[in-house]
Amino acid sequence: MTLTFSGHGAFSSQDIETLIQQGAIINAEKEHISPASLDLTISDEAYRVEEIFLPKTGETVRDVLKSIEVFPHDFSNPLERDVTYLFLLNEKISLPEDVYGYCNPKSTTGRNDVHARVIADGVSRYDAVTPKGFRGELWVAVTPKSFPIKLAKGMPLSQLRLFNKDTRFTEGECKDALETYGLLWDLEGRKYSYEEIKIRDNDGSIILTLDLSQDIAGYECHGSNKVLDFSKGAQSHNPAGFFERIRIDRKRIHLKKGSFYVLSSCEAVRVPPDLTCEMAPMDERSGEFRSHYAGFIDPGWGWGKNGEGKGRPLTLEVRPFEDIVIRHGQPIGKIKFERVTQIPNMLYDTKASNYLAQTGPKLSKHFKELA
């Protein structure tokens, strides 16, 4: 199958809709399209597995399932902590010969410390729908890490992003875009220049730093046996019993190995309509921790309805692999921008979202706001 698209880079909402109309993506619903991604939904075929796996080239996920012990999952039961469950996704893929994809957990998934990794037939990489022209089934391996969760059929946990070219910025392009678009602002509404960004990896990325200036500087979870029911909707759970507010000691926090943290960036990020943005892994020279599990930011984030926006801070989902003391303004995250094929017909700041009013660390939509 060959389809012609208007530009190169990450596919916009119009391109994704075209793929659905042409049968390249089957069983996808239009309401699951975002500005530059498609929500992937779990089907009623689900298994508890003893270990996670990746298929070899030419091997389907179903081939592997025949060779290991699996247990059908009953949706009336919660998913246990540190246990992996495998769900067949409703969407079937038959991409054009020049198109490939990658997946990210949705923001709500990441903020609840739920590891959701898409596994594609014949692909020995997580969250990769490759090579170009991929055809096959998609599955998602789900592991709750901090507390049990309950899911329902049809829920989206991951999102698919599609590309026909890698358009991530070089360092020079990043500098030009920062000045032209105003990609980065401080929390008082002042735009950053490239020269003001003193911590750089010089690879086309922007380093974000930790904000400890808010009344609630973050949330900490040591683990809980309470069940978070994803099907109950927005603000249906009390954070007590799941998360504790972080108390600041002289503008620093102690991150404990094995715990999970929801924190926020000092910088407000603005994504213009013709760009998209992704959280990238931090260099281990900043410390042994992971700073995101979702990490995809749609075109229009912090842009406002007509370009009047001055950015919005990013929530960081942090899991340290060693005990760390980190202070206000130290490196905590990393983002990379890239171009979209065309300006989407919808932008993040013009659609309904639980995170439009985000001004600091914010728990997932399932939790009630703390007074």
mmCIF file of C-alpha atoms in Angstrom:
data_model
loop_
_atom_site.group_PDB
_atom_site.id
_atom_site.type_symbol
_atom_site.label_atom_id
_atom_site.label_comp_id
_atom_site.label_asym_id
_atom_site.label_seq_id
_atom_site.Cartn_x
_atom_site.Cartn_y
_atom_site.Cartn_z
ATOM 1 C CA MET A 1 0.000 0.000 0.000
ATOM 2 C CA THR A 2 1.304 3.431 -0.958
ATOM 3 C CA LEU A 3 -0.272 6.641 0.346
ATOM 4 C CA THR A 4 0.927 10.187 -0.244
ATOM 5 C CA PHE A 5 1.270 12.563 2.693
ATOM 6 C CA SER A 6 1.737 16.309 2.656
ATOM 7 C CA GLY A 7 5.017 16.425 4.545
ATOM 8 C CA HIS A 8 7.676 14.507 6.464
ATOM 9 C CA GLY A 9 7.890 13.708 10.151
ATOM 10 C CA ALA A 10 5.380 12.696 12.813
ATOM 11 C CA PHE A 11 1.885 12.095 11.468
ATOM 12 C CA SER A 12 -0.823 14.595 12.280
ATOM 13 C CA SER A 13 -4.417 13.771 13.185
ATOM 14 C CA GLN A 14 -5.478 14.102 9.532
ATOM 15 C CA ASP A 15 -2.852 11.579 8.399
ATOM 16 C CA ILE A 16 -3.912 9.105 11.086
ATOM 17 C CA GLU A 17 -7.544 9.470 10.044
ATOM 18 C CA THR A 18 -6.536 8.806 6.425
ATOM 19 C CA LEU A 19 -4.810 5.581 7.460
ATOM 20 C CA ILE A 20 -7.955 4.457 9.270
ATOM 21 C CA GLN A 21 -10.146 5.294 6.275
ATOM 22 C CA GLN A 22 -7.810 3.400 3.925
ATOM 23 C CA GLY A 23 -7.823 0.287 6.132
ATOM 24 C CA ALA A 24 -4.191 0.562 7.241
ATOM 25 C CA ILE A 25 -5.420 0.684 10.842
ATOM 26 C CA ILE A 26 -8.423 -1.520 11.587
ATOM 27 C CA ASN A 27 -10.807 -1.252 14.573
ATOM 28 C CA ALA A 28 -9.621 2.251 15.490
ATOM 29 C CA GLU A 29 -12.192 4.830 16.540
ATOM 30 C CA LYS A 30 -12.053 8.448 15.373
ATOM 31 C CA GLU A 31 -12.587 9.715 18.928
ATOM 32 C CA HIS A 32 -9.298 8.062 19.924
ATOM 33 C CA ILE A 33 -7.295 10.313 17.570
ATOM 34 C CA SER A 34 -5.229 13.055 19.222
ATOM 35 C CA PRO A 35 -3.281 15.855 17.486
ATOM 36 C CA ALA A 36 -0.351 13.548 16.656
ATOM 37 C CA SER A 37 -1.185 10.121 18.087
ATOM 38 C CA LEU A 38 -3.798 7.376 18.265
ATOM 39 C CA ASP A 39 -4.968 5.774 21.507
ATOM 40 C CA LEU A 40 -4.656 1.971 21.513
ATOM 41 C CA THR A 41 -7.375 0.094 23.412
ATOM 42 C CA ILE A 42 -7.315 -3.252 25.197
ATOM 43 C CA SER A 43 -9.549 -6.065 23.947
ATOM 44 C CA ASP A 44 -11.261 -8.793 25.962
ATOM 45 C CA GLU A 45 -8.386 -11.230 25.318
ATOM 46 C CA ALA A 46 -6.060 -11.009 28.315
ATOM 47 C CA TYR A 47 -3.613 -13.278 30.137
ATOM 48 C CA ARG A 48 -1.554 -13.301 33.284
ATOM 49 C CA VAL A 49 1.994 -14.302 32.341
ATOM 50 C CA GLU A 50 4.861 -15.501 34.487
ATOM 51 C CA GLU A 51 7.477 -13.548 32.580
ATOM 52 C CA ILE A 52 7.599 -10.835 29.969
ATOM 53 C CA PHE A 53 9.042 -11.608 26.548
ATOM 54 C CA LEU A 54 9.710 -10.283 23.076
ATOM 55 C CA PRO A 55 9.120 -12.248 19.859
ATOM 56 C CA LYS A 56 11.948 -12.938 17.430
ATOM 57 C CA THR A 57 11.920 -11.728 13.849
ATOM 58 C CA GLY A 58 9.228 -13.597 11.950
ATOM 59 C CA GLU A 59 7.589 -14.880 15.143
ATOM 60 C CA THR A 60 4.155 -13.727 16.277
ATOM 61 C CA VAL A 61 3.200 -13.058 19.870
ATOM 62 C CA ARG A 62 0.718 -15.934 19.615
ATOM 63 C CA ASP A 63 3.600 -18.241 18.638
ATOM 64 C CA VAL A 64 5.347 -17.356 21.907
ATOM 65 C CA LEU A 65 2.167 -17.756 23.975
ATOM 66 C CA LYS A 66 1.910 -21.372 22.820
ATOM 67 C CA SER A 67 5.302 -22.116 24.380
ATOM 68 C CA ILE A 68 4.843 -20.535 27.829
ATOM 69 C CA GLU A 69 2.412 -20.925 30.703
ATOM 70 C CA VAL A 70 -0.378 -18.340 30.660
ATOM 71 C CA PHE A 71 -3.554 -17.859 32.680
ATOM 72 C CA PRO A 72 -6.661 -16.111 31.275
ATOM 73 C CA HIS A 73 -7.392 -12.879 33.124
ATOM 74 C CA ASP A 74 -10.854 -12.251 34.554
ATOM 75 C CA PHE A 75 -11.655 -8.533 34.219
ATOM 76 C CA SER A 76 -13.623 -8.599 37.465
ATOM 77 C CA ASN A 77 -10.315 -9.062 39.297
ATOM 78 C CA PRO A 78 -7.644 -6.376 39.758
ATOM 79 C CA LEU A 79 -4.159 -6.605 38.283
ATOM 80 C CA GLU A 80 -1.736 -7.402 41.108
ATOM 81 C CA ARG A 81 1.373 -5.370 41.893
ATOM 82 C CA ASP A 82 4.570 -6.528 40.153
ATOM 83 C CA VAL A 83 2.652 -9.080 38.082
ATOM 84 C CA THR A 84 2.560 -8.812 34.285
ATOM 85 C CA TYR A 85 -0.594 -9.155 32.202
ATOM 86 C CA LEU A 86 -0.759 -9.355 28.435
ATOM 87 C CA PHE A 87 -3.679 -7.770 26.553
ATOM 88 C CA LEU A 88 -4.419 -8.061 22.856
ATOM 89 C CA LEU A 89 -5.076 -4.591 21.461
ATOM 90 C CA ASN A 90 -8.188 -3.984 19.387
ATOM 91 C CA GLU A 91 -6.322 -2.135 16.649
ATOM 92 C CA LYS A 92 -4.779 -4.190 13.827
ATOM 93 C CA ILE A 93 -2.005 -2.646 11.746
ATOM 94 C CA SER A 94 -1.099 -2.857 8.049
ATOM 95 C CA LEU A 95 1.082 0.186 7.437
ATOM 96 C CA PRO A 96 2.096 1.685 4.087
ATOM 97 C CA GLU A 97 5.569 0.731 2.927
ATOM 98 C CA ASP A 98 7.171 4.024 4.041
ATOM 99 C CA VAL A 99 5.489 4.332 7.465
ATOM 100 C CA TYR A 100 6.653 3.088 10.880
ATOM 101 C CA GLY A 101 5.589 3.730 14.455
ATOM 102 C CA TYR A 102 6.512 3.987 18.112
ATOM 103 C CA CYS A 103 4.327 3.844 21.209
ATOM 104 C CA ASN A 104 4.220 5.627 24.545
ATOM 105 C CA PRO A 105 2.126 4.967 27.641
ATOM 106 C CA LYS A 106 -0.607 7.557 28.073
ATOM 107 C CA SER A 107 -0.044 10.241 30.696
ATOM 108 C CA THR A 108 -2.614 8.721 33.055
ATOM 109 C CA THR A 109 -0.865 5.358 32.786
ATOM 110 C CA GLY A 110 2.542 6.803 33.646
ATOM 111 C CA ARG A 111 1.337 8.945 36.557
ATOM 112 C CA ASN A 112 -0.004 5.797 38.243
ATOM 113 C CA ASP A 113 3.303 3.928 37.915
ATOM 114 C CA VAL A 114 1.781 1.396 35.534
ATOM 115 C CA HIS A 115 4.303 0.005 33.063
ATOM 116 C CA ALA A 116 2.575 -0.478 29.712
ATOM 117 C CA ARG A 117 4.805 -1.738 26.899
ATOM 118 C CA VAL A 118 3.445 -2.508 23.439
ATOM 119 C CA ILE A 119 4.671 -5.727 21.830
ATOM 120 C CA ALA A 120 4.290 -6.124 18.058
ATOM 121 C CA ASP A 121 4.427 -9.347 16.064
ATOM 122 C CA GLY A 122 7.993 -10.141 14.998
ATOM 123 C CA VAL A 123 9.543 -7.069 16.664
ATOM 124 C CA SER A 124 12.235 -7.614 19.293
ATOM 125 C CA ARG A 125 11.817 -4.148 20.778
ATOM 126 C CA TYR A 126 9.193 -2.791 23.135
ATOM 127 C CA ASP A 127 6.959 0.035 21.908
ATOM 128 C CA ALA A 128 8.236 -0.304 18.339
ATOM 129 C CA VAL A 129 5.965 -0.846 15.325
ATOM 130 C CA THR A 130 8.770 -1.402 12.888
ATOM 131 C CA PRO A 131 10.186 -1.794 10.300
ATOM 132 C CA LYS A 132 8.414 0.382 7.744
ATOM 133 C CA GLY A 133 5.306 -1.277 6.369
ATOM 134 C CA PHE A 134 4.630 -3.323 9.532
ATOM 135 C CA ARG A 135 1.663 -5.707 9.463
ATOM 136 C CA GLY A 136 0.394 -7.715 12.392
ATOM 137 C CA GLU A 137 -1.192 -7.778 15.817
ATOM 138 C CA LEU A 138 -0.301 -5.503 18.696
ATOM 139 C CA TRP A 139 -0.345 -6.515 22.363
ATOM 140 C CA VAL A 140 0.416 -4.565 25.514
ATOM 141 C CA ALA A 141 2.233 -5.939 28.570
ATOM 142 C CA VAL A 142 0.901 -4.216 31.696
ATOM 143 C CA THR A 143 2.647 -4.299 35.079
ATOM 144 C CA PRO A 144 1.318 -2.209 37.998
ATOM 145 C CA LYS A 145 4.345 -1.254 40.086
ATOM 146 C CA SER A 146 2.981 0.717 43.058
ATOM 147 C CA PHE A 147 -0.585 -0.534 43.656
ATOM 148 C CA PRO A 148 -3.133 -2.928 42.119
ATOM 149 C CA ILE A 149 -5.330 -1.538 39.348
ATOM 150 C CA LYS A 150 -8.595 -2.592 37.776
ATOM 151 C CA LEU A 151 -9.174 -2.259 34.035
ATOM 152 C CA ALA A 152 -12.112 -2.640 31.667
ATOM 153 C CA LYS A 153 -12.259 -3.711 28.037
ATOM 154 C CA GLY A 154 -11.804 -0.875 25.577
ATOM 155 C CA MET A 155 -9.594 1.253 27.826
ATOM 156 C CA PRO A 156 -6.604 3.060 26.267
ATOM 157 C CA LEU A 157 -3.296 2.620 28.089
ATOM 158 C CA SER A 158 -0.852 3.411 25.277
ATOM 159 C CA GLN A 159 -0.761 5.624 22.218
ATOM 160 C CA LEU A 160 0.696 5.011 18.776
ATOM 161 C CA ARG A 161 2.721 7.653 16.942
ATOM 162 C CA LEU A 162 3.455 7.213 13.244
ATOM 163 C CA PHE A 163 6.261 8.605 11.081
ATOM 164 C CA ASN A 164 7.581 8.654 7.539
ATOM 165 C CA LYS A 165 10.871 10.351 8.465
ATOM 166 C CA ASP A 166 12.964 11.154 11.532
ATOM 167 C CA THR A 167 12.738 14.944 11.900
ATOM 168 C CA ARG A 168 14.122 15.324 15.409
ATOM 169 C CA PHE A 169 16.175 18.479 15.774
ATOM 170 C CA THR A 170 19.909 18.841 15.559
ATOM 171 C CA GLU A 171 21.459 21.209 18.097
ATOM 172 C CA GLY A 172 21.412 24.042 15.558
ATOM 173 C CA GLU A 173 17.754 23.451 14.707
ATOM 174 C CA CYS A 174 16.894 23.305 18.399
ATOM 175 C CA LYS A 175 18.565 26.680 18.978
ATOM 176 C CA ASP A 176 16.710 28.272 16.059
ATOM 177 C CA ALA A 177 13.335 26.808 17.095
ATOM 178 C CA LEU A 178 13.809 27.883 20.711
ATOM 179 C CA GLU A 179 14.257 31.478 19.611
ATOM 180 C CA THR A 180 11.627 31.444 16.842
ATOM 181 C CA TYR A 181 8.797 29.617 18.607
ATOM 182 C CA GLY A 182 9.472 30.371 22.259
ATOM 183 C CA LEU A 183 9.647 26.713 23.277
ATOM 184 C CA LEU A 184 10.680 27.335 26.893
ATOM 185 C CA TRP A 185 9.422 29.815 29.526
ATOM 186 C CA ASP A 186 9.895 30.267 33.226
ATOM 187 C CA LEU A 187 6.946 29.902 35.609
ATOM 188 C CA GLU A 188 6.501 33.701 35.762
ATOM 189 C CA GLY A 189 5.893 33.904 32.003
ATOM 190 C CA ARG A 190 9.336 34.998 30.754
ATOM 191 C CA LYS A 191 10.710 33.383 27.608
ATOM 192 C CA TYR A 192 14.117 31.695 27.766
ATOM 193 C CA SER A 193 16.824 32.382 25.222
ATOM 194 C CA TYR A 194 19.179 29.620 24.100
ATOM 195 C CA GLU A 195 22.121 31.231 25.924
ATOM 196 C CA GLU A 196 20.242 31.088 29.247
ATOM 197 C CA ILE A 197 20.078 27.295 29.124
ATOM 198 C CA LYS A 198 23.337 26.430 30.838
ATOM 199 C CA ILE A 199 22.892 22.640 31.134
ATOM 200 C CA ARG A 200 22.995 21.002 27.710
ATOM 201 C CA ASP A 201 23.761 17.657 26.120
ATOM 202 C CA ASN A 202 24.315 19.391 22.737
ATOM 203 C CA ASP A 203 22.302 16.727 20.917
ATOM 204 C CA GLY A 204 19.230 18.707 19.905
ATOM 205 C CA SER A 205 17.519 18.210 23.266
ATOM 206 C CA ILE A 206 16.501 20.553 26.080
ATOM 207 C CA ILE A 207 17.268 19.682 29.701
ATOM 208 C CA LEU A 208 14.513 20.365 32.242
ATOM 209 C CA THR A 209 15.153 21.030 35.937
ATOM 210 C CA LEU A 210 13.263 20.185 39.122
ATOM 211 C CA ASP A 211 10.763 22.642 40.580
ATOM 212 C CA LEU A 212 10.531 22.653 44.380
ATOM 213 C CA SER A 213 8.916 26.090 44.686
ATOM 214 C CA GLN A 214 5.260 24.987 44.755
ATOM 215 C CA ASP A 215 3.141 24.615 47.909
ATOM 216 C CA ILE A 216 2.893 20.928 46.969
ATOM 217 C CA ALA A 217 6.281 20.103 45.479
ATOM 218 C CA GLY A 218 5.366 16.540 44.541
ATOM 219 C CA TYR A 219 3.871 13.227 45.567
ATOM 220 C CA GLU A 220 5.503 10.057 46.835
ATOM 221 C CA CYS A 221 4.289 6.457 46.796
ATOM 222 C CA HIS A 222 6.073 3.716 48.740
ATOM 223 C CA GLY A 223 3.541 1.129 47.564
ATOM 224 C CA SER A 224 -0.052 0.392 48.513
ATOM 225 C CA ASN A 225 -2.501 -2.496 48.540
ATOM 226 C CA LYS A 226 -5.453 -0.239 47.706
ATOM 227 C CA VAL A 227 -6.965 -0.833 44.268
ATOM 228 C CA LEU A 228 -7.176 2.000 41.738
ATOM 229 C CA ASP A 229 -10.156 1.349 39.463
ATOM 230 C CA PHE A 230 -9.489 3.005 36.102
ATOM 231 C CA SER A 231 -13.139 2.566 35.071
ATOM 232 C CA LYS A 232 -14.483 4.893 37.781
ATOM 233 C CA GLY A 233 -13.536 8.044 35.916
ATOM 234 C CA ALA A 234 -12.190 11.435 36.910
ATOM 235 C CA GLN A 235 -11.683 12.411 40.568
ATOM 236 C CA SER A 236 -13.166 9.157 41.823
ATOM 237 C CA HIS A 237 -10.404 8.240 44.302
ATOM 238 C CA ASN A 238 -8.937 9.915 47.356
ATOM 239 C CA PRO A 239 -5.142 10.201 47.035
ATOM 240 C CA ALA A 240 -4.750 9.179 50.694
ATOM 241 C CA GLY A 241 -3.596 5.595 50.848
ATOM 242 C CA PHE A 242 -1.917 5.875 47.446
ATOM 243 C CA PHE A 243 0.275 8.990 47.594
ATOM 244 C CA GLU A 244 1.755 11.286 50.225
ATOM 245 C CA ARG A 245 2.523 14.952 49.699
ATOM 246 C CA ILE A 246 6.234 15.687 49.688
ATOM 247 C CA ARG A 247 7.498 17.946 52.461
ATOM 248 C CA ILE A 248 10.439 20.096 51.440
ATOM 249 C CA ASP A 249 13.588 20.380 53.523
ATOM 250 C CA ARG A 250 15.523 23.486 52.457
ATOM 251 C CA LYS A 251 14.563 23.152 48.782
ATOM 252 C CA ARG A 252 15.712 19.573 48.418
ATOM 253 C CA ILE A 253 14.098 16.168 48.473
ATOM 254 C CA HIS A 254 15.311 12.690 49.232
ATOM 255 C CA LEU A 255 14.354 10.195 46.517
ATOM 256 C CA LYS A 256 14.361 6.680 47.917
ATOM 257 C CA LYS A 257 15.261 3.646 45.868
ATOM 258 C CA GLY A 258 12.138 1.603 45.088
ATOM 259 C CA SER A 259 9.672 4.452 45.649
ATOM 260 C CA PHE A 260 7.746 6.335 42.960
ATOM 261 C CA TYR A 261 7.452 10.117 42.646
ATOM 262 C CA VAL A 262 5.275 12.574 40.738
ATOM 263 C CA LEU A 263 7.243 15.811 40.344
ATOM 264 C CA SER A 264 7.247 18.857 38.052
ATOM 265 C CA SER A 265 9.634 20.852 35.903
ATOM 266 C CA CYS A 266 10.857 24.378 36.652
ATOM 267 C CA GLU A 267 10.352 25.209 32.991
ATOM 268 C CA ALA A 268 7.076 25.721 31.155
ATOM 269 C CA VAL A 269 7.161 23.963 27.786
ATOM 270 C CA ARG A 270 5.320 25.333 24.747
ATOM 271 C CA VAL A 271 4.749 23.067 21.728
ATOM 272 C CA PRO A 272 3.718 24.978 18.581
ATOM 273 C CA PRO A 273 1.165 23.521 16.139
ATOM 274 C CA ASP A 274 3.745 22.248 13.631
ATOM 275 C CA LEU A 275 5.958 20.490 16.182
ATOM 276 C CA THR A 276 5.601 17.633 18.620
ATOM 277 C CA CYS A 277 7.701 16.768 21.653
ATOM 278 C CA GLU A 278 8.898 13.652 23.457
ATOM 279 C CA MET A 279 10.560 13.018 26.798
ATOM 280 C CA ALA A 280 13.932 11.346 26.269
ATOM 281 C CA PRO A 281 15.956 9.199 28.708
ATOM 282 C CA MET A 282 18.286 11.131 30.987
ATOM 283 C CA ASP A 283 22.007 10.477 30.839
ATOM 284 C CA GLU A 284 23.108 8.328 33.785
ATOM 285 C CA ARG A 285 25.642 11.028 34.655
ATOM 286 C CA SER A 286 22.704 12.906 36.214
ATOM 287 C CA GLY A 287 22.037 9.959 38.546
ATOM 288 C CA GLU A 288 20.520 6.496 38.386
ATOM 289 C CA PHE A 289 16.826 7.229 37.934
ATOM 290 C CA ARG A 290 14.125 7.181 35.315
ATOM 291 C CA SER A 291 12.267 10.471 34.938
ATOM 292 C CA HIS A 292 9.306 9.550 32.756
ATOM 293 C CA TYR A 293 7.063 6.658 31.794
ATOM 294 C CA ALA A 294 4.620 8.461 29.489
ATOM 295 C CA GLY A 295 6.637 11.238 27.936
ATOM 296 C CA PHE A 296 4.829 12.378 24.777
ATOM 297 C CA ILE A 297 3.556 15.941 24.389
ATOM 298 C CA ASP A 298 1.054 16.786 21.633
ATOM 299 C CA PRO A 299 1.204 19.804 19.305
ATOM 300 C CA GLY A 300 -0.441 22.786 20.977
ATOM 301 C CA TRP A 301 0.589 21.973 24.563
ATOM 302 C CA GLY A 302 0.956 25.297 26.373
ATOM 303 C CA TRP A 303 0.360 27.144 23.101
ATOM 304 C CA GLY A 304 -3.033 28.524 24.015
ATOM 305 C CA LYS A 305 -5.948 28.695 21.585
ATOM 306 C CA ASN A 306 -4.307 31.295 19.365
ATOM 307 C CA GLY A 307 -0.621 31.201 20.279
ATOM 308 C CA GLU A 308 -1.004 33.387 23.367
ATOM 309 C CA GLY A 309 0.157 30.623 25.745
ATOM 310 C CA LYS A 310 3.393 30.837 27.691
ATOM 311 C CA GLY A 311 3.937 27.128 28.120
ATOM 312 C CA ARG A 312 3.008 24.701 30.864
ATOM 313 C CA PRO A 313 5.302 22.691 33.183
ATOM 314 C CA LEU A 314 5.685 18.990 32.547
ATOM 315 C CA THR A 315 4.830 16.325 35.105
ATOM 316 C CA LEU A 316 7.667 13.895 35.718
ATOM 317 C CA GLU A 317 7.195 10.273 36.783
ATOM 318 C CA VAL A 318 10.379 9.448 38.633
ATOM 319 C CA ARG A 319 11.633 6.085 39.869
ATOM 320 C CA PRO A 320 15.136 6.179 41.410
ATOM 321 C CA PHE A 321 17.415 3.147 41.300
ATOM 322 C CA GLU A 322 19.538 4.480 44.163
ATOM 323 C CA ASP A 323 18.931 6.843 47.077
ATOM 324 C CA ILE A 324 19.357 10.400 45.762
ATOM 325 C CA VAL A 325 19.223 13.902 47.183
ATOM 326 C CA ILE A 326 18.105 16.370 44.519
ATOM 327 C CA ARG A 327 17.684 20.111 44.886
ATOM 328 C CA HIS A 328 15.604 22.817 43.279
ATOM 329 C CA GLY A 329 16.896 23.626 39.770
ATOM 330 C CA GLN A 330 18.883 20.443 39.227
ATOM 331 C CA PRO A 331 18.458 18.375 35.997
ATOM 332 C CA ILE A 332 15.469 16.015 36.156
ATOM 333 C CA GLY A 333 14.188 15.538 32.582
ATOM 334 C CA LYS A 334 14.974 15.885 28.907
ATOM 335 C CA ILE A 335 12.825 16.678 25.865
ATOM 336 C CA LYS A 336 13.283 16.516 22.104
ATOM 337 C CA PHE A 337 11.206 18.281 19.474
ATOM 338 C CA GLU A 338 10.425 17.160 15.938
ATOM 339 C CA ARG A 339 8.298 18.281 13.043
ATOM 340 C CA VAL A 340 4.837 17.018 12.113
ATOM 341 C CA THR A 341 3.770 16.341 8.530
ATOM 342 C CA GLN A 342 1.170 19.116 8.680
ATOM 343 C CA ILE A 343 -0.542 21.245 11.316
ATOM 344 C CA PRO A 344 -3.149 18.994 13.008
ATOM 345 C CA ASN A 345 -6.828 19.897 12.711
ATOM 346 C CA MET A 346 -6.954 19.766 16.515
ATOM 347 C CA LEU A 347 -4.462 21.088 19.095
ATOM 348 C CA TYR A 348 -3.934 20.080 22.705
ATOM 349 C CA ASP A 349 -5.024 23.371 24.234
ATOM 350 C CA THR A 350 -8.278 23.435 22.255
ATOM 351 C CA LYS A 351 -9.520 20.001 23.325
ATOM 352 C CA ALA A 352 -10.881 18.738 26.630
ATOM 353 C CA SER A 353 -8.177 17.469 28.966
ATOM 354 C CA ASN A 354 -7.746 16.876 32.673
ATOM 355 C CA TYR A 355 -4.291 18.483 32.522
ATOM 356 C CA LEU A 356 -5.031 21.862 30.890
ATOM 357 C CA ALA A 357 -4.859 23.638 34.258
ATOM 358 C CA GLN A 358 -1.618 21.928 35.272
ATOM 359 C CA THR A 359 0.657 24.424 37.030
ATOM 360 C CA GLY A 360 2.756 22.058 39.130
ATOM 361 C CA PRO A 361 2.928 18.343 39.981
ATOM 362 C CA LYS A 362 -0.445 16.774 39.270
ATOM 363 C CA LEU A 363 -1.722 13.269 39.952
ATOM 364 C CA SER A 364 -3.698 11.371 37.344
ATOM 365 C CA LYS A 365 -7.280 12.302 36.531
ATOM 366 C CA HIS A 366 -8.587 9.512 38.798
ATOM 367 C CA PHE A 367 -7.693 11.392 41.980
ATOM 368 C CA LYS A 368 -9.592 14.135 43.727
ATOM 369 C CA GLU A 369 -7.879 17.493 44.081
ATOM 370 C CA LEU A 370 -6.276 18.038 47.477
ATOM 371 C CA ALA A 371 -7.558 21.045 49.425
#
